[in-house]
Every structure is written in structure tokens, then in C-alpha cells.
């Protein structure tokens, strides 16, 4: 019970600090963020502005409070400094996080499956989580569906919470976070909310014509609303304009491990696994 109470207090502090951070950073994030959000091109986002994000964080924090308060009433001592944050139950300060980036169809998901099998990572695809969220009947499901079809990047407050919740639910300590961060707003929100950065970025480099061919092939069976030529063109544009700057940022920090994914899946994996030698 002591551990549960301590975890509850840590989570509560993390949620409140997230909400405070969003509140403090809202003007900055709106100014710098996703063009779709900043320009207010989606009515649901435009109507609520970034208040939508801050309100979401506060609502989650408020929802958590009764449990945390009840547990705190049991007279537990304060959790140690630095215990807050969203790390699952691990002995270390935070879990191992590898951001997996690359254009649409570069082969991120395909290679993540291999890494999961060989190196004991948990694969969390931001796109898969968003697709599940949009089908779950959630209040913002229609907004997410429309943005995905248009090749736009969903507001970070939605994506980061889905990722952190999935990490926590897994109870594991090594994560491949696939398709995230897709823009500066994603990256900023991760740092503010999770409180730590990735260990490194695994980047799959692939020419656009190859990716297009793969996506059209995938579209024959995927049932995805965005595996059609119109959405694919929009996704490529978003990738070049919003996602590549994130890769460049991490390259500046010497955190990018790059793989040429214009080869057969086996050849790509032969290169990929070299980047995980430390995790055997
Ligand atoms: N190296 C490869 N060569 C040929 N086809 C590939 C390769 N890697 C993946 N694919 C296929 O291309 C499509 C996109 O791959 P996927 O892993 O879903 O990409 P991403 O997650 O980057 O969008 C899928 O149909 C997949 O089977
Ligand atoms: N961080 C993310 C990741 C994906 N999305 C949305 C927008 C993307 O075009 C879709 C699909 O992403 P996903 O990673 O599943 O697919 P591709 O890499 O484009 O094949 O999801 C997002 O809004 N934010």
C-alpha cells in the first residue's frame, strides 16, 4: 500500500505540474506549434485554442485527485524528490525511450516488430494509438479522424497522454516510440510532460517515390483512411515541413542513428539491429 500511495502522489504531482507547465507555456506553444493548430484550420481546435490542451491536462489532474488524496490520508511520508514524472515502475530515473522516425511508409512499424522480438522493447506507435482513440467514441475522436485523413499532426496534448498512459500500463522499461515526435510541438510537449528526453532517435531514411509505392501497396489491405494518394501527398508535405526539423534538431545533438531503409526488410534490419547492440 505504501508503494501504491507513493506512486499515486507522484502521478498526481506530475499531472498538476503538467497542467501548470501547459498553462505557462501555452502562448509559446501556440506561437511555435503545428500550423494546423496555430492557424486554427480545424474548427474544434480553433474554437478552444490551446485552452483545449490546458483544460485537458487539468481535467485529468482533477480526476486523479480524489484517489491520491485518499491514499495520502493514510499518513505516508512524502515521496523522494525527483520521484515524480511518468516513468513506469523502474529502478532507474526514467525508462529507456527510443523515438523512431522516418517518412510515412519508410518501414518504421516493420522494423519495430523485429526490435521487439530481439531486444525486449515495447513498441508504441503514436499513429496506432491515435487511430484506436479516434474509434473509441472519445469527444475529440472526430477531430483526430479528420486530421489524420488530412495528413495533419494531432495536438500534442492528445498524443503525449496516450503514449504516457500506454507506457505506464505496460509496466515495462524499454520503449520504441514510433512516429513521434512529429513536430516541434510534439517534442516540446514530451519534454514538459514526461520530464526527460529520448535516449536516441532511430531514423529510417527512404526516398519519397519508394515510400509512395509502399503506402499504396499497404493501402490495398490496411483499411486506413490516409493510405490513398491524396492523403499520402499531404503526409509527405507535413513530414518535410514539420517532422524533418525534429530529426535535424536531434542530429545537432548527435542523437540520430540513421538507417537506409530503401533495401529489403532483412537488409534494413541487419543495419537496424547494430544500433541496439547495447540492449542484448
Ligand atoms: N524494406 C522494405 N521493403 C519493401 N517493403 C517494405 C519494407 N519495409 C516495409 N515495407 C512495406 O511497406 C509498407 C509500409 O511499411 P510500414 O512498416 O508500415 O511503414 P511505416 O510504419 O514507416 O509507415 C508495408 O506494407 C510494409 O509491409
Ligand atoms: N505523433 C503523431 C503521429 C501520428 N499522427 C497522425 C498523423 C499521421 O499522418 C497519422 C499516421 O501516423 P503513423 O505513424 O501511423 O503512419 P505513417 O508513418 O504515416 O505511415 O497519425 C499524429 O498526429 N501525431
PDB file of C-alpha atoms in Angstrom, residues 100-267:
ATOM      1  CA  UNK A 100      11.520   6.038 -34.213  1.00  0.00           C
ATOM      2  CA  UNK A 101      11.210   8.497 -37.071  1.00  0.00           C
ATOM      3  CA  UNK A 102      11.106   8.365 -40.859  1.00  0.00           C
ATOM      4  CA  UNK A 103       8.658   9.311 -43.586  1.00  0.00           C
ATOM      5  CA  UNK A 104       5.279   7.639 -43.994  1.00  0.00           C
ATOM      6  CA  UNK A 105       5.940   4.152 -45.350  1.00  0.00           C
ATOM      7  CA  UNK A 106       9.667   4.215 -44.554  1.00  0.00           C
ATOM      8  CA  UNK A 107       9.249   0.904 -42.710  1.00  0.00           C
ATOM      9  CA  UNK A 108       9.168   2.065 -39.084  1.00  0.00           C
ATOM     10  CA  UNK A 109       6.479  -0.353 -37.946  1.00  0.00           C
ATOM     11  CA  UNK A 110       8.009  -3.291 -39.809  1.00  0.00           C
ATOM     12  CA  UNK A 111      11.391  -2.816 -38.175  1.00  0.00           C
ATOM     13  CA  UNK A 112       9.947  -2.095 -34.726  1.00  0.00           C
ATOM     14  CA  UNK A 113       8.432  -5.598 -34.718  1.00  0.00           C
ATOM     15  CA  UNK A 114      11.890  -7.076 -35.240  1.00  0.00           C
ATOM     16  CA  UNK A 115      13.426  -4.997 -32.452  1.00  0.00           C
ATOM     17  CA  UNK A 116      10.625  -6.029 -30.076  1.00  0.00           C
ATOM     18  CA  UNK A 117      11.361  -9.690 -30.766  1.00  0.00           C
ATOM     19  CA  UNK A 118      15.122  -9.431 -30.306  1.00  0.00           C
ATOM     20  CA  UNK A 119      15.689  -6.704 -27.729  1.00  0.00           C
ATOM     21  CA  UNK A 120      12.678  -6.758 -25.395  1.00  0.00           C
ATOM     22  CA  UNK A 121      11.368  -3.319 -26.245  1.00  0.00           C
ATOM     23  CA  UNK A 122       7.697  -2.369 -26.108  1.00  0.00           C
ATOM     24  CA  UNK A 123       6.526  -0.883 -29.419  1.00  0.00           C
ATOM     25  CA  UNK A 124       4.166   2.061 -29.106  1.00  0.00           C
ATOM     26  CA  UNK A 125       3.003   3.531 -32.400  1.00  0.00           C
ATOM     27  CA  UNK A 126       1.627   7.048 -31.966  1.00  0.00           C
ATOM     28  CA  UNK A 127      -0.433   6.542 -35.129  1.00  0.00           C
ATOM     29  CA  UNK A 128      -1.935   3.252 -33.846  1.00  0.00           C
ATOM     30  CA  UNK A 129      -2.799   4.848 -30.509  1.00  0.00           C
ATOM     31  CA  UNK A 130      -4.443   7.805 -32.253  1.00  0.00           C
ATOM     32  CA  UNK A 131      -6.409   5.516 -34.566  1.00  0.00           C
ATOM     33  CA  UNK A 132      -7.656   3.498 -31.583  1.00  0.00           C
ATOM     34  CA  UNK A 133      -8.507   6.741 -29.781  1.00  0.00           C
ATOM     35  CA  UNK A 134     -10.495   8.051 -32.752  1.00  0.00           C
ATOM     36  CA  UNK A 135     -12.533   4.828 -32.856  1.00  0.00           C
ATOM     37  CA  UNK A 136     -13.153   4.797 -29.116  1.00  0.00           C
ATOM     38  CA  UNK A 137     -16.036   7.252 -29.235  1.00  0.00           C
ATOM     39  CA  UNK A 138     -13.989   9.886 -27.407  1.00  0.00           C
ATOM     40  CA  UNK A 139     -15.100  13.502 -27.531  1.00  0.00           C
ATOM     41  CA  UNK A 140     -12.229  14.556 -29.787  1.00  0.00           C
ATOM     42  CA  UNK A 141     -12.402  11.411 -31.990  1.00  0.00           C
ATOM     43  CA  UNK A 142     -13.841  13.226 -34.997  1.00  0.00           C
ATOM     44  CA  UNK A 143     -11.153  15.885 -34.840  1.00  0.00           C
ATOM     45  CA  UNK A 144      -8.421  13.217 -34.711  1.00  0.00           C
ATOM     46  CA  UNK A 145     -10.003  11.311 -37.626  1.00  0.00           C
ATOM     47  CA  UNK A 146     -10.197  14.409 -39.782  1.00  0.00           C
ATOM     48  CA  UNK A 147      -6.645  15.482 -39.018  1.00  0.00           C
ATOM     49  CA  UNK A 148      -5.230  12.029 -39.818  1.00  0.00           C
ATOM     50  CA  UNK A 149      -7.066  11.915 -43.149  1.00  0.00           C
ATOM     51  CA  UNK A 150      -5.662  15.349 -43.969  1.00  0.00           C
ATOM     52  CA  UNK A 151      -2.126  14.337 -43.064  1.00  0.00           C
ATOM     53  CA  UNK A 152      -2.059  16.838 -40.204  1.00  0.00           C
ATOM     54  CA  UNK A 153      -0.465  16.331 -36.812  1.00  0.00           C
ATOM     55  CA  UNK A 154      -2.855  15.910 -33.921  1.00  0.00           C
ATOM     56  CA  UNK A 155      -2.396  18.310 -30.955  1.00  0.00           C
ATOM     57  CA  UNK A 156       0.304  17.012 -28.659  1.00  0.00           C
ATOM     58  CA  UNK A 157      -1.810  17.015 -25.552  1.00  0.00           C
ATOM     59  CA  UNK A 158      -3.795  14.113 -27.008  1.00  0.00           C
ATOM     60  CA  UNK A 159      -0.812  12.138 -28.301  1.00  0.00           C
ATOM     61  CA  UNK A 160       1.527  12.571 -25.357  1.00  0.00           C
ATOM     62  CA  UNK A 161      -1.110  11.462 -22.888  1.00  0.00           C
ATOM     63  CA  UNK A 162      -1.928   8.362 -24.960  1.00  0.00           C
ATOM     64  CA  UNK A 163       1.773   7.484 -25.078  1.00  0.00           C
ATOM     65  CA  UNK A 164       2.454   8.055 -21.384  1.00  0.00           C
ATOM     66  CA  UNK A 165      -0.658   6.148 -20.361  1.00  0.00           C
ATOM     67  CA  UNK A 166       0.348   3.202 -22.570  1.00  0.00           C
ATOM     68  CA  UNK A 167       3.875   3.236 -21.147  1.00  0.00           C
ATOM     69  CA  UNK A 168       2.564   3.193 -17.624  1.00  0.00           C
ATOM     70  CA  UNK A 169       0.046   0.443 -18.366  1.00  0.00           C
ATOM     71  CA  UNK A 170       2.778  -1.761 -19.843  1.00  0.00           C
ATOM     72  CA  UNK A 171       4.817  -1.767 -16.641  1.00  0.00           C
ATOM     73  CA  UNK A 172       7.933  -2.130 -18.811  1.00  0.00           C
ATOM     74  CA  UNK A 173      11.095  -0.067 -19.084  1.00  0.00           C
ATOM     75  CA  UNK A 174      12.199  -0.021 -22.743  1.00  0.00           C
ATOM     76  CA  UNK A 175      10.102   1.701 -25.370  1.00  0.00           C
ATOM     77  CA  UNK A 176      10.184   2.257 -29.102  1.00  0.00           C
ATOM     78  CA  UNK A 177       8.020   5.295 -29.637  1.00  0.00           C
ATOM     79  CA  UNK A 178       7.156   5.080 -33.318  1.00  0.00           C
ATOM     80  CA  UNK A 179       6.081   8.153 -35.304  1.00  0.00           C
ATOM     81  CA  UNK A 180       6.757  10.600 -32.511  1.00  0.00           C
ATOM     82  CA  UNK A 181       7.757  13.431 -32.106  1.00  0.00           C
ATOM     83  CA  UNK A 182       6.425  14.521 -35.463  1.00  0.00           C
ATOM     84  CA  UNK A 183       6.861  18.249 -34.972  1.00  0.00           C
ATOM     85  CA  UNK A 184       8.381  20.745 -32.567  1.00  0.00           C
ATOM     86  CA  UNK A 185       5.155  20.990 -30.618  1.00  0.00           C
ATOM     87  CA  UNK A 186       5.224  17.176 -30.055  1.00  0.00           C
ATOM     88  CA  UNK A 187       8.820  17.358 -28.874  1.00  0.00           C
ATOM     89  CA  UNK A 188       8.259  20.329 -26.548  1.00  0.00           C
ATOM     90  CA  UNK A 189       5.157  18.725 -25.064  1.00  0.00           C
ATOM     91  CA  UNK A 190       7.029  15.465 -24.452  1.00  0.00           C
ATOM     92  CA  UNK A 191       9.832  17.223 -22.610  1.00  0.00           C
ATOM     93  CA  UNK A 192       7.429  19.235 -20.481  1.00  0.00           C
ATOM     94  CA  UNK A 193       5.122  16.320 -19.698  1.00  0.00           C
ATOM     95  CA  UNK A 194       7.472  13.354 -19.435  1.00  0.00           C
ATOM     96  CA  UNK A 195      10.285  15.425 -17.960  1.00  0.00           C
ATOM     97  CA  UNK A 196      13.072  13.630 -19.848  1.00  0.00           C
ATOM     98  CA  UNK A 197      14.272  13.293 -23.420  1.00  0.00           C
ATOM     99  CA  UNK A 198      14.741  10.189 -25.590  1.00  0.00           C
ATOM    100  CA  UNK A 199      17.919   8.125 -25.373  1.00  0.00           C
ATOM    101  CA  UNK A 200      18.309   8.330 -29.148  1.00  0.00           C
ATOM    102  CA  UNK A 201      16.397   8.664 -32.408  1.00  0.00           C
ATOM    103  CA  UNK A 202      16.271   5.760 -34.851  1.00  0.00           C
ATOM    104  CA  UNK A 203      15.755   7.319 -38.279  1.00  0.00           C
ATOM    105  CA  UNK A 204      14.682   5.380 -41.373  1.00  0.00           C
ATOM    106  CA  UNK A 205      15.805   7.222 -44.469  1.00  0.00           C
ATOM    107  CA  UNK A 206      13.856   6.407 -47.638  1.00  0.00           C
ATOM    108  CA  UNK A 207      13.162   8.189 -50.951  1.00  0.00           C
ATOM    109  CA  UNK A 208       9.660   9.553 -51.418  1.00  0.00           C
ATOM    110  CA  UNK A 209       8.865   7.529 -54.547  1.00  0.00           C
ATOM    111  CA  UNK A 210       9.702   4.293 -52.687  1.00  0.00           C
ATOM    112  CA  UNK A 211       7.564   5.301 -49.712  1.00  0.00           C
ATOM    113  CA  UNK A 212       4.674   6.219 -52.010  1.00  0.00           C
ATOM    114  CA  UNK A 213       4.789   2.821 -53.697  1.00  0.00           C
ATOM    115  CA  UNK A 214       4.850   1.040 -50.328  1.00  0.00           C
ATOM    116  CA  UNK A 215       1.964   3.071 -48.928  1.00  0.00           C
ATOM    117  CA  UNK A 216      -0.211   2.430 -51.977  1.00  0.00           C
ATOM    118  CA  UNK A 217       0.579  -1.272 -51.570  1.00  0.00           C
ATOM    119  CA  UNK A 218      -0.277  -1.130 -47.875  1.00  0.00           C
ATOM    120  CA  UNK A 219      -3.484   0.752 -48.734  1.00  0.00           C
ATOM    121  CA  UNK A 220      -4.822  -2.274 -50.587  1.00  0.00           C
ATOM    122  CA  UNK A 221      -5.368  -4.064 -47.278  1.00  0.00           C
ATOM    123  CA  UNK A 222      -4.767  -1.623 -44.398  1.00  0.00           C
ATOM    124  CA  UNK A 223      -8.216  -0.054 -44.354  1.00  0.00           C
ATOM    125  CA  UNK A 224      -6.520   3.199 -43.318  1.00  0.00           C
ATOM    126  CA  UNK A 225      -8.226   6.422 -44.320  1.00  0.00           C
ATOM    127  CA  UNK A 226      -4.864   8.001 -45.160  1.00  0.00           C
ATOM    128  CA  UNK A 227      -3.265   5.314 -47.375  1.00  0.00           C
ATOM    129  CA  UNK A 228      -4.588   6.932 -50.564  1.00  0.00           C
ATOM    130  CA  UNK A 229      -2.675   9.160 -52.948  1.00  0.00           C
ATOM    131  CA  UNK A 230      -4.341  12.404 -51.854  1.00  0.00           C
ATOM    132  CA  UNK A 231      -3.607  11.875 -48.144  1.00  0.00           C
ATOM    133  CA  UNK A 232      -0.146  10.466 -48.911  1.00  0.00           C
ATOM    134  CA  UNK A 233       0.884  13.685 -50.709  1.00  0.00           C
ATOM    135  CA  UNK A 234      -0.289  15.740 -47.724  1.00  0.00           C
ATOM    136  CA  UNK A 235       1.590  13.465 -45.309  1.00  0.00           C
ATOM    137  CA  UNK A 236       4.811  13.857 -47.312  1.00  0.00           C
ATOM    138  CA  UNK A 237       4.456  17.642 -47.151  1.00  0.00           C
ATOM    139  CA  UNK A 238       3.870  17.535 -43.394  1.00  0.00           C
ATOM    140  CA  UNK A 239       6.850  15.220 -42.994  1.00  0.00           C
ATOM    141  CA  UNK A 240       9.217  17.554 -44.871  1.00  0.00           C
ATOM    142  CA  UNK A 241       7.944  20.748 -43.270  1.00  0.00           C
ATOM    143  CA  UNK A 242       7.308  19.624 -39.680  1.00  0.00           C
ATOM    144  CA  UNK A 243       8.993  16.287 -38.954  1.00  0.00           C
ATOM    145  CA  UNK A 244      12.372  16.678 -40.647  1.00  0.00           C
ATOM    146  CA  UNK A 245      13.201  19.733 -38.484  1.00  0.00           C
ATOM    147  CA  UNK A 246      12.843  17.441 -35.452  1.00  0.00           C
ATOM    148  CA  UNK A 247      15.291  14.951 -36.981  1.00  0.00           C
ATOM    149  CA  UNK A 248      17.649  17.856 -37.727  1.00  0.00           C
ATOM    150  CA  UNK A 249      17.345  19.064 -34.127  1.00  0.00           C
ATOM    151  CA  UNK A 250      18.357  15.649 -32.797  1.00  0.00           C
ATOM    152  CA  UNK A 251      21.118  15.380 -35.396  1.00  0.00           C
ATOM    153  CA  UNK A 252      22.501  18.597 -33.902  1.00  0.00           C
ATOM    154  CA  UNK A 253      22.574  16.801 -30.533  1.00  0.00           C
ATOM    155  CA  UNK A 254      24.272  13.772 -32.159  1.00  0.00           C
ATOM    156  CA  UNK A 255      21.363  11.585 -31.104  1.00  0.00           C
ATOM    157  CA  UNK A 256      20.309  10.292 -34.531  1.00  0.00           C
ATOM    158  CA  UNK A 257      21.100   6.705 -35.595  1.00  0.00           C
ATOM    159  CA  UNK A 258      20.253   6.529 -39.258  1.00  0.00           C
ATOM    160  CA  UNK A 259      19.371   3.522 -41.423  1.00  0.00           C
ATOM    161  CA  UNK A 260      18.926   3.435 -45.212  1.00  0.00           C
ATOM    162  CA  UNK A 261      15.519   1.771 -45.496  1.00  0.00           C
ATOM    163  CA  UNK A 262      15.494   1.620 -49.304  1.00  0.00           C
ATOM    164  CA  UNK A 263      16.578  -2.029 -49.140  1.00  0.00           C
ATOM    165  CA  UNK A 264      14.868  -5.330 -48.436  1.00  0.00           C
ATOM    166  CA  UNK A 265      13.368  -5.683 -44.938  1.00  0.00           C
ATOM    167  CA  UNK A 266      16.146  -8.117 -43.943  1.00  0.00           C
ATOM    168  CA  UNK A 267      18.877  -5.777 -45.133  1.00  0.00           C
TER     169      UNK A 267
END
